[in-house]
Amino acid sequence: MATTVSLVAGGAGFLGSHLCESLLDAGNEVVCVDNFGSGRRTNISHLVDDHRFQSIEADIRDAVTLPPAEEVYHLASRASPADFTDFPVDIALTNTRGTRNLLDYAVATDARMVYASTSEVYGDPEVSPQPETYNGNVNIRGPRGCYDESKRFGETLTVAYRDEYDVDIRTARIFNTYGPRMRPDDGRVIPTFVSQALHDEDLTVYGDGSQTRSFCYVTDLVNGLRSLMETDGLAGEVINLGRENERTIHSLADMVIDMCDANSTVVYEKLPEDDPLQRRPDTRKAADLLSWQADTTLQSGLELTIESFRGDLFAE
Ligand code: NAD
Ligand code: UDP
């Protein structure tokens, strides 16, 4: 049987690098395309000697010529809210012009595609948990608009390409995912809390910490993405991928301090504008269509993450 070639846009990022690794483990050839904006070369340094792995430094906003592949995973986009302030145009164009370029590539090579959308398409949700049928509550002109609205348009574009060019494209709405290889200075809550606790610094809780999130461990998420790609008969589907276990940010801070055995306390800072007050995926569709659920508990996932951060932060 011929080897499957998978192209992973955003392959040097947090999720992308774990996905590249998983695809190589499955015997695929992997082409990683990344501009190393928020991704790191060290995320893929252990893969570059594998003859089945190719790294291409390119920006998907540009018209670049890429080698043919049977599968395209489109994960390229800065994803940290901290970047929404510093790189709004980059993000908006990556998710629109960049998505268009990858869709044209999928048409030209007759590839199947998985598009990484986000729970942010639900904005500050008025229903909980959020099912795929919910249309969301997004402030299109707010500080998160560059990301939320461009991901929403990215989804619209995938539907248009499906209808006009019959592209086999599946969309994952990814909920907060964490694990090793997130950058300690990424700005997202788990890498921030873990690196603060490991340095015995106070943990910065925004607002009163009563806002909720549901956290999924990276290996579960990667299995979900692969299942979405590899299951036949799902052309055009959109599926939430995440873990249903919802908790407050305050309780997360307490848990991280406890697990790191840190001499830290919590300090409160202003809640950023439009920070969603609640978030929890309805994962029944993923269970039905993919037979998938995220099994790793927050306790076990945090243990693995803390261990890895400890190694990275205090490596000699
Ligand atoms: P990340 O920042 O670690 O990875 C994104 C990667 O895309 C980086 O390597 C970056 O350099 C690359 N990239 C960005 N813009 C690019 C461009 N124009 N051209 C080429 N490469 C580009 O973030 P992540 O958490 O791994 O997120 C990966 C994808 O999953 C993103 O599309 C994100 O929106 C989506 N997502 C992630 C989460 C999460 O909790 N991690 C949640 C929802 C959605
Ligand atoms: N958060 C926090 N302190 C931090 C970073 C984030 O309290 O140092 C909060 C943030 O306000 C949000 C939640 O943690 O309510 C998750 O933030 P993150 O940036 O990880 O992702 P989001 O779900 O907001 O995209």
CSV table of C-alpha atoms and ligand atoms in Angstrom, one decimal:
chain,number,residue,atom,x,y,z
A,1,MET,CA,0.0,0.0,0.0
A,2,ALA,CA,1.3,3.5,-0.9
A,3,THR,CA,2.4,5.7,2.0
A,4,THR,CA,0.0,8.5,2.8
A,5,VAL,CA,1.5,12.0,2.6
A,6,SER,CA,0.1,14.4,5.1
A,7,LEU,CA,0.7,18.2,4.9
A,8,VAL,CA,0.5,20.0,8.2
A,9,ALA,CA,0.2,23.8,8.0
A,10,GLY,CA,1.3,25.2,11.4
A,11,GLY,CA,3.3,21.9,12.0
A,12,ALA,CA,5.9,23.6,14.1
A,13,GLY,CA,3.4,24.9,16.6
A,14,PHE,CA,2.1,23.3,19.8
A,15,LEU,CA,-0.7,21.2,18.4
A,16,GLY,CA,0.9,20.8,14.9
A,17,SER,CA,4.2,19.3,16.2
A,18,HIS,CA,2.3,16.7,18.2
A,19,LEU,CA,0.2,15.9,15.2
A,20,CYS,CA,3.4,15.6,12.9
A,21,GLU,CA,4.8,13.2,15.5
A,22,SER,CA,1.6,11.1,15.6
A,23,LEU,CA,1.4,10.9,11.8
A,24,LEU,CA,5.0,9.8,11.5
A,25,ASP,CA,4.4,7.1,14.2
A,26,ALA,CA,1.5,5.9,12.0
A,27,GLY,CA,3.8,5.5,9.1
A,28,ASN,CA,2.8,8.6,7.1
A,29,GLU,CA,5.2,10.9,5.3
A,30,VAL,CA,4.8,14.4,6.7
A,31,VAL,CA,5.3,17.8,5.1
A,32,CYS,CA,5.4,20.6,7.8
A,33,VAL,CA,4.7,24.1,6.5
A,34,ASP,CA,5.2,26.9,9.0
A,35,ASN,CA,6.5,30.5,9.1
A,36,PHE,CA,7.8,30.1,12.7
A,37,GLY,CA,5.8,33.1,13.8
A,38,SER,CA,4.4,31.5,17.1
A,39,GLY,CA,5.9,28.1,16.4
A,40,ARG,CA,9.4,27.0,17.4
A,41,ARG,CA,12.1,25.1,15.5
A,42,THR,CA,12.8,23.1,18.7
A,43,ASN,CA,9.2,21.7,18.5
A,44,ILE,CA,10.3,19.7,15.4
A,45,SER,CA,14.0,19.4,15.9
A,46,HIS,CA,13.6,15.7,17.0
A,47,LEU,CA,11.8,15.0,13.7
A,48,VAL,CA,14.1,16.6,11.1
A,49,ASP,CA,16.4,13.6,10.7
A,50,ASP,CA,13.5,11.3,9.8
A,51,HIS,CA,13.6,10.9,6.0
A,52,ARG,CA,9.8,10.8,5.9
A,53,PHE,CA,9.7,14.3,7.4
A,54,GLN,CA,10.1,17.5,5.4
A,55,SER,CA,10.0,21.0,6.9
A,56,ILE,CA,9.1,23.9,4.6
A,57,GLU,CA,9.5,27.5,5.9
A,58,ALA,CA,6.7,29.4,4.3
A,59,ASP,CA,3.8,31.7,5.0
A,60,ILE,CA,0.4,30.5,3.9
A,61,ARG,CA,-0.7,34.0,3.3
A,62,ASP,CA,1.7,33.9,0.3
A,63,ALA,CA,1.1,32.0,-2.9
A,64,VAL,CA,3.7,29.2,-2.3
A,65,THR,CA,4.2,26.0,-4.3
A,66,LEU,CA,3.8,23.0,-2.1
A,67,PRO,CA,4.5,19.3,-2.9
A,68,PRO,CA,1.4,17.1,-3.4
A,69,ALA,CA,-0.3,15.4,-0.4
A,70,GLU,CA,-3.3,13.3,0.1
A,71,GLU,CA,-4.2,15.0,3.4
A,72,VAL,CA,-4.0,18.6,4.5
A,73,TYR,CA,-4.3,19.6,8.2
A,74,HIS,CA,-4.7,23.4,8.3
A,75,LEU,CA,-3.6,24.4,11.8
A,76,ALA,CA,-1.7,27.5,10.9
A,77,SER,CA,-2.8,30.5,13.0
A,78,ARG,CA,-1.6,32.3,16.0
A,79,ALA,CA,-4.0,31.2,18.8
A,80,SER,CA,-3.1,33.0,22.0
A,81,PRO,CA,-5.3,35.9,23.0
A,82,ALA,CA,-2.1,37.8,23.9
A,83,ASP,CA,-1.3,37.8,20.1
A,84,PHE,CA,-4.7,39.2,19.2
A,85,THR,CA,-3.4,42.6,20.4
A,86,ASP,CA,0.0,42.4,18.8
A,87,PHE,CA,-0.8,40.6,15.5
A,88,PRO,CA,-4.4,41.3,14.5
A,89,VAL,CA,-3.8,41.7,10.8
A,90,ASP,CA,-1.5,38.7,10.6
A,91,ILE,CA,-4.2,36.5,12.3
A,92,ALA,CA,-7.1,37.9,10.2
A,93,LEU,CA,-5.3,37.3,6.9
A,94,THR,CA,-3.9,33.9,7.9
A,95,ASN,CA,-7.4,32.6,8.6
A,96,THR,CA,-8.9,34.1,5.4
A,97,ARG,CA,-6.3,34.5,2.6
A,98,GLY,CA,-4.2,31.7,4.0
A,99,THR,CA,-7.2,29.4,4.3
A,100,ARG,CA,-8.1,30.3,0.7
A,101,ASN,CA,-4.6,29.3,-0.5
A,102,LEU,CA,-4.8,26.0,1.3
A,103,LEU,CA,-8.3,25.3,-0.1
A,104,ASP,CA,-7.0,26.1,-3.7
A,105,TYR,CA,-4.1,23.7,-3.0
A,106,ALA,CA,-6.6,21.0,-1.8
A,107,VAL,CA,-8.7,21.5,-5.0
A,108,ALA,CA,-5.5,21.3,-7.2
A,109,THR,CA,-4.2,18.1,-5.5
A,110,ASP,CA,-7.6,16.5,-4.8
A,111,ALA,CA,-6.6,16.3,-1.1
A,112,ARG,CA,-8.9,15.8,1.9
A,113,MET,CA,-8.6,18.6,4.4
A,114,VAL,CA,-9.2,19.2,8.1
A,115,TYR,CA,-9.6,22.8,9.1
A,116,ALA,CA,-8.7,23.8,12.7
A,117,SER,CA,-11.5,26.1,13.8
A,118,THR,CA,-12.1,27.0,17.4
A,119,SER,CA,-14.6,27.3,20.2
A,120,GLU,CA,-14.0,31.1,19.8
A,121,VAL,CA,-16.6,31.0,17.0
A,122,TYR,CA,-19.1,30.7,19.8
A,123,GLY,CA,-17.8,34.0,21.4
A,124,ASP,CA,-19.1,34.6,24.8
A,125,PRO,CA,-21.8,31.9,24.6
A,126,GLU,CA,-25.3,32.3,25.9
A,127,VAL,CA,-26.0,28.5,25.8
A,128,SER,CA,-24.0,25.9,27.7
A,129,PRO,CA,-22.7,23.4,26.7
A,130,GLN,CA,-22.1,24.7,23.2
A,131,PRO,CA,-23.4,22.4,20.4
A,132,GLU,CA,-22.2,22.7,16.8
A,133,THR,CA,-25.7,24.1,15.9
A,134,TYR,CA,-25.2,27.2,18.1
A,135,ASN,CA,-24.3,30.3,16.0
A,136,GLY,CA,-22.4,32.1,18.7
A,137,ASN,CA,-22.2,35.5,20.3
A,138,VAL,CA,-19.2,37.2,18.8
A,139,ASN,CA,-18.3,40.9,19.0
A,140,ILE,CA,-17.1,41.4,15.5
A,141,ARG,CA,-15.3,44.7,16.3
A,142,GLY,CA,-13.9,43.7,19.7
A,143,PRO,CA,-10.3,42.8,20.6
A,144,ARG,CA,-10.9,39.1,19.8
A,145,GLY,CA,-12.7,39.8,16.5
A,146,CYS,CA,-9.5,39.4,14.4
A,147,TYR,CA,-9.4,35.8,15.5
A,148,ASP,CA,-13.0,34.9,16.1
A,149,GLU,CA,-14.4,36.4,13.0
A,150,SER,CA,-11.7,35.3,10.7
A,151,LYS,CA,-12.1,31.7,11.9
A,152,ARG,CA,-15.8,32.1,11.3
A,153,PHE,CA,-15.2,33.3,7.8
A,154,GLY,CA,-12.6,30.5,7.3
A,155,GLU,CA,-15.5,28.1,8.0
A,156,THR,CA,-17.8,29.9,5.6
A,157,LEU,CA,-15.0,29.6,2.9
A,158,THR,CA,-14.7,25.9,3.5
A,159,VAL,CA,-18.4,25.5,3.0
A,160,ALA,CA,-18.2,27.6,-0.3
A,161,TYR,CA,-15.3,25.4,-1.6
A,162,ARG,CA,-17.2,22.3,-0.7
A,163,ASP,CA,-20.3,23.5,-2.6
A,164,GLU,CA,-18.5,24.9,-5.6
A,165,TYR,CA,-15.4,22.6,-5.9
A,166,ASP,CA,-16.6,19.5,-4.1
A,167,VAL,CA,-13.6,19.6,-1.7
A,168,ASP,CA,-13.7,16.9,1.0
A,169,ILE,CA,-13.2,19.2,4.0
A,170,ARG,CA,-14.0,18.6,7.7
A,171,THR,CA,-13.9,21.2,10.4
A,172,ALA,CA,-12.8,20.8,14.0
A,173,ARG,CA,-14.0,23.4,16.5
A,174,ILE,CA,-11.2,22.9,19.0
A,175,PHE,CA,-11.7,23.8,22.7
A,176,ASN,CA,-8.9,24.9,25.1
A,177,THR,CA,-6.1,22.3,24.7
A,178,TYR,CA,-2.9,22.2,26.6
A,179,GLY,CA,0.3,20.2,27.1
A,180,PRO,CA,4.0,20.0,26.6
A,181,ARG,CA,5.6,22.4,24.0
A,182,MET,CA,3.3,25.3,24.7
A,183,ARG,CA,5.6,28.3,25.0
A,184,PRO,CA,5.9,29.5,28.7
A,185,ASP,CA,5.5,33.1,27.4
A,186,ASP,CA,2.6,32.2,25.1
A,187,GLY,CA,0.1,34.1,27.3
A,188,ARG,CA,-2.5,31.3,27.5
A,189,VAL,CA,-3.6,30.3,30.9
A,190,ILE,CA,-2.0,26.9,31.6
A,191,PRO,CA,1.6,27.6,30.3
A,192,THR,CA,1.4,31.0,32.2
A,193,PHE,CA,0.2,29.5,35.5
A,194,VAL,CA,2.6,26.5,35.3
A,195,SER,CA,5.7,28.7,34.6
A,196,GLN,CA,4.6,31.2,37.3
A,197,ALA,CA,4.2,28.4,39.9
A,198,LEU,CA,7.5,26.7,39.0
A,199,HIS,CA,9.2,30.0,39.6
A,200,ASP,CA,7.3,30.5,42.9
A,201,GLU,CA,5.8,33.7,41.4
A,202,ASP,CA,2.2,34.7,42.0
A,203,LEU,CA,-0.4,33.5,39.6
A,204,THR,CA,-2.2,36.2,37.6
A,205,VAL,CA,-5.9,35.5,37.7
A,206,TYR,CA,-7.9,37.8,35.4
A,207,GLY,CA,-11.2,39.1,36.8
A,208,ASP,CA,-12.4,37.2,39.9
A,209,GLY,CA,-11.5,33.9,38.3
A,210,SER,CA,-15.1,32.7,38.2
A,211,GLN,CA,-15.0,32.4,34.4
A,212,THR,CA,-14.9,28.8,33.2
A,213,ARG,CA,-13.0,26.7,30.6
A,214,SER,CA,-12.9,23.0,29.8
A,215,PHE,CA,-9.4,21.7,29.2
A,216,CYS,CA,-8.4,18.9,26.8
A,217,TYR,CA,-4.9,17.2,26.9
A,218,VAL,CA,-3.0,17.4,23.6
A,219,THR,CA,-2.7,13.7,22.8
A,220,ASP,CA,-6.5,13.3,23.0
A,221,LEU,CA,-7.0,16.3,20.7
A,222,VAL,CA,-4.5,14.9,18.2
A,223,ASN,CA,-6.3,11.6,18.2
A,224,GLY,CA,-9.6,13.5,17.5
A,225,LEU,CA,-8.1,15.4,14.6
A,226,ARG,CA,-6.8,12.2,13.0
A,227,SER,CA,-10.1,10.5,13.5
A,228,LEU,CA,-11.8,13.4,11.8
A,229,MET,CA,-9.4,13.1,8.8
A,230,GLU,CA,-9.3,9.3,8.6
A,231,THR,CA,-13.0,8.4,9.0
A,232,ASP,CA,-14.8,8.1,5.7
A,233,GLY,CA,-18.1,9.8,4.9
A,234,LEU,CA,-17.6,13.0,6.9
A,235,ALA,CA,-17.1,15.5,4.0
A,236,GLY,CA,-18.5,18.8,5.1
A,237,GLU,CA,-19.0,18.0,8.8
A,238,VAL,CA,-18.1,20.3,11.7
A,239,ILE,CA,-17.4,18.7,15.0
A,240,ASN,CA,-16.5,20.1,18.5
A,241,LEU,CA,-13.3,18.6,19.9
A,242,GLY,CA,-12.6,19.1,23.6
A,243,ARG,CA,-13.2,17.8,27.0
A,244,GLU,CA,-16.5,18.4,28.8
A,245,ASN,CA,-15.1,18.8,32.3
A,246,GLU,CA,-15.7,22.5,33.0
A,247,ARG,CA,-13.9,24.4,35.8
A,248,THR,CA,-13.3,27.9,37.0
A,249,ILE,CA,-10.0,29.6,36.3
A,250,HIS,CA,-9.6,30.2,40.1
A,251,SER,CA,-9.8,26.5,40.8
A,252,LEU,CA,-7.3,25.9,38.1
A,253,ALA,CA,-4.9,28.3,39.7
A,254,ASP,CA,-5.3,26.5,43.1
A,255,MET,CA,-4.7,23.2,41.4
A,256,VAL,CA,-1.5,24.3,39.7
A,257,ILE,CA,-0.1,25.8,42.9
A,258,ASP,CA,-0.8,22.6,44.7
A,259,MET,CA,0.6,20.3,42.1
A,260,CYS,CA,3.8,22.4,41.7
A,261,ASP,CA,4.1,22.5,45.4
A,262,ALA,CA,4.7,26.3,44.9
A,263,ASN,CA,5.1,29.1,47.4
A,264,SER,CA,2.8,31.2,45.2
A,265,THR,CA,-0.4,32.9,45.8
A,266,VAL,CA,-3.0,34.4,43.5
A,267,VAL,CA,-3.1,38.0,42.3
A,268,TYR,CA,-6.1,39.5,40.5
A,269,GLU,CA,-5.8,41.5,37.4
A,270,LYS,CA,-8.4,43.1,35.1
A,271,LEU,CA,-10.5,40.8,33.1
A,272,PRO,CA,-9.7,41.5,29.4
A,273,GLU,CA,-12.6,42.9,27.3
A,274,ASP,CA,-14.9,40.2,25.8
A,275,ASP,CA,-13.2,37.4,27.8
A,276,PRO,CA,-15.9,34.6,27.5
A,277,LEU,CA,-17.4,33.9,30.9
A,278,GLN,CA,-18.1,30.2,30.2
A,279,ARG,CA,-17.0,27.6,27.8
A,280,ARG,CA,-17.9,23.9,27.6
A,281,PRO,CA,-18.2,21.7,24.5
A,282,ASP,CA,-21.2,19.5,23.7
A,283,THR,CA,-19.2,16.5,22.4
A,284,ARG,CA,-22.1,14.2,21.5
A,285,LYS,CA,-21.4,14.6,17.8
A,286,ALA,CA,-17.7,13.6,18.2
A,287,ALA,CA,-18.8,10.5,20.2
A,288,ASP,CA,-21.4,9.5,17.6
A,289,LEU,CA,-19.4,10.2,14.4
A,290,LEU,CA,-15.8,9.5,15.5
A,291,SER,CA,-16.4,7.2,18.5
A,292,TRP,CA,-14.0,9.7,20.2
A,293,GLN,CA,-13.9,11.3,23.6
A,294,ALA,CA,-11.1,13.0,25.5
A,295,ASP,CA,-10.1,10.6,28.3
A,296,THR,CA,-7.1,12.2,30.0
A,297,THR,CA,-8.1,13.8,33.3
A,298,LEU,CA,-6.9,17.4,34.1
A,299,GLN,CA,-4.9,15.9,36.9
A,300,SER,CA,-2.9,13.5,34.7
A,301,GLY,CA,-2.6,16.0,31.8
A,302,LEU,CA,-1.3,18.7,34.2
A,303,GLU,CA,1.2,16.2,35.7
A,304,LEU,CA,2.7,15.5,32.3
A,305,THR,CA,2.7,19.2,31.4
A,306,ILE,CA,4.3,20.3,34.7
A,307,GLU,CA,7.0,17.6,34.3
A,308,SER,CA,7.8,18.8,30.8
A,309,PHE,CA,7.9,22.5,31.7
A,310,ARG,CA,10.1,21.7,34.7
A,311,GLY,CA,12.5,20.0,32.3
A,312,ASP,CA,12.5,22.8,29.8
A,313,LEU,CA,12.7,25.7,32.3
A,314,PHE,CA,15.5,24.3,34.4
A,315,ALA,CA,17.5,22.5,31.7
A,316,GLU,CA,21.1,23.2,32.1
B,1,NAD,P1,0.5,27.7,17.9
B,1,NAD,O1,0.7,29.1,17.9
B,1,NAD,O2,1.5,26.9,18.8
B,1,NAD,O3,0.6,27.0,16.5
B,1,NAD,C1,0.3,27.7,15.3
B,1,NAD,C2,1.4,27.5,14.3
B,1,NAD,O4,1.0,28.1,13.0
B,1,NAD,C3,2.7,28.1,14.7
B,1,NAD,O5,3.7,27.2,14.5
B,1,NAD,C4,2.8,29.3,13.7
B,1,NAD,O6,4.2,29.7,13.5
B,1,NAD,C5,2.1,28.8,12.5
B,1,NAD,N1,1.6,29.9,11.7
B,1,NAD,C6,0.8,31.0,12.1
B,1,NAD,N2,0.5,31.8,11.1
B,1,NAD,C7,1.1,31.2,10.0
B,1,NAD,C8,1.2,31.6,8.6
B,1,NAD,N3,0.6,32.7,8.1
B,1,NAD,N4,1.9,30.8,7.7
B,1,NAD,C9,2.5,29.7,8.2
B,1,NAD,N5,2.4,29.3,9.5
B,1,NAD,C10,1.8,30.0,10.4
B,1,NAD,O7,-1.0,27.4,18.3
B,1,NAD,P2,-1.7,26.0,18.6
B,1,NAD,O8,-2.3,26.1,19.9
B,1,NAD,O9,-0.9,24.9,18.2
B,1,NAD,O10,-2.9,26.1,17.5
B,1,NAD,C11,-2.9,25.4,16.3
B,1,NAD,C12,-4.3,25.6,15.6
B,1,NAD,O11,-5.3,25.1,16.4
B,1,NAD,C13,-4.6,27.1,15.3
B,1,NAD,O12,-5.2,27.2,14.1
B,1,NAD,C14,-5.6,27.5,16.4
B,1,NAD,O13,-6.5,28.5,16.0
B,1,NAD,C15,-6.3,26.1,16.6
B,1,NAD,N6,-6.8,26.1,18.0
B,1,NAD,C16,-6.0,25.8,19.1
B,1,NAD,C17,-6.6,25.7,20.4
B,1,NAD,C18,-5.8,25.4,21.6
B,1,NAD,O14,-6.3,25.4,22.7
B,1,NAD,N7,-4.5,25.0,21.5
B,1,NAD,C19,-8.0,26.0,20.5
B,1,NAD,C20,-8.7,26.3,19.4
B,1,NAD,C21,-8.2,26.3,18.2
B,2,UDP,N1,-6.3,33.9,32.2
B,2,UDP,C1,-5.9,34.3,33.5
B,2,UDP,N2,-4.6,34.5,33.7
B,2,UDP,C2,-3.7,34.4,32.7
B,2,UDP,C3,-4.0,34.0,31.4
B,2,UDP,C4,-5.4,33.8,31.2
B,2,UDP,O1,-6.8,34.4,34.4
B,2,UDP,O2,-2.5,34.7,33.0
B,2,UDP,C5,-7.7,33.6,32.0
B,2,UDP,C6,-8.3,34.3,30.8
B,2,UDP,O3,-8.8,35.6,31.2
B,2,UDP,C7,-9.4,33.4,30.4
B,2,UDP,C8,-8.9,32.0,30.7
B,2,UDP,O4,-7.8,32.2,31.6
B,2,UDP,O5,-10.6,33.6,31.1
B,2,UDP,C9,-8.4,31.2,29.5
B,2,UDP,O6,-7.5,32.1,28.8
B,2,UDP,P1,-6.6,31.6,27.6
B,2,UDP,O7,-5.8,32.8,27.1
B,2,UDP,O8,-5.8,30.4,27.9
B,2,UDP,O9,-7.6,31.1,26.5
B,2,UDP,P2,-9.1,31.6,26.0
B,2,UDP,O10,-10.0,30.5,26.4
B,2,UDP,O11,-9.4,32.9,26.7
B,2,UDP,O12,-8.9,31.8,24.5
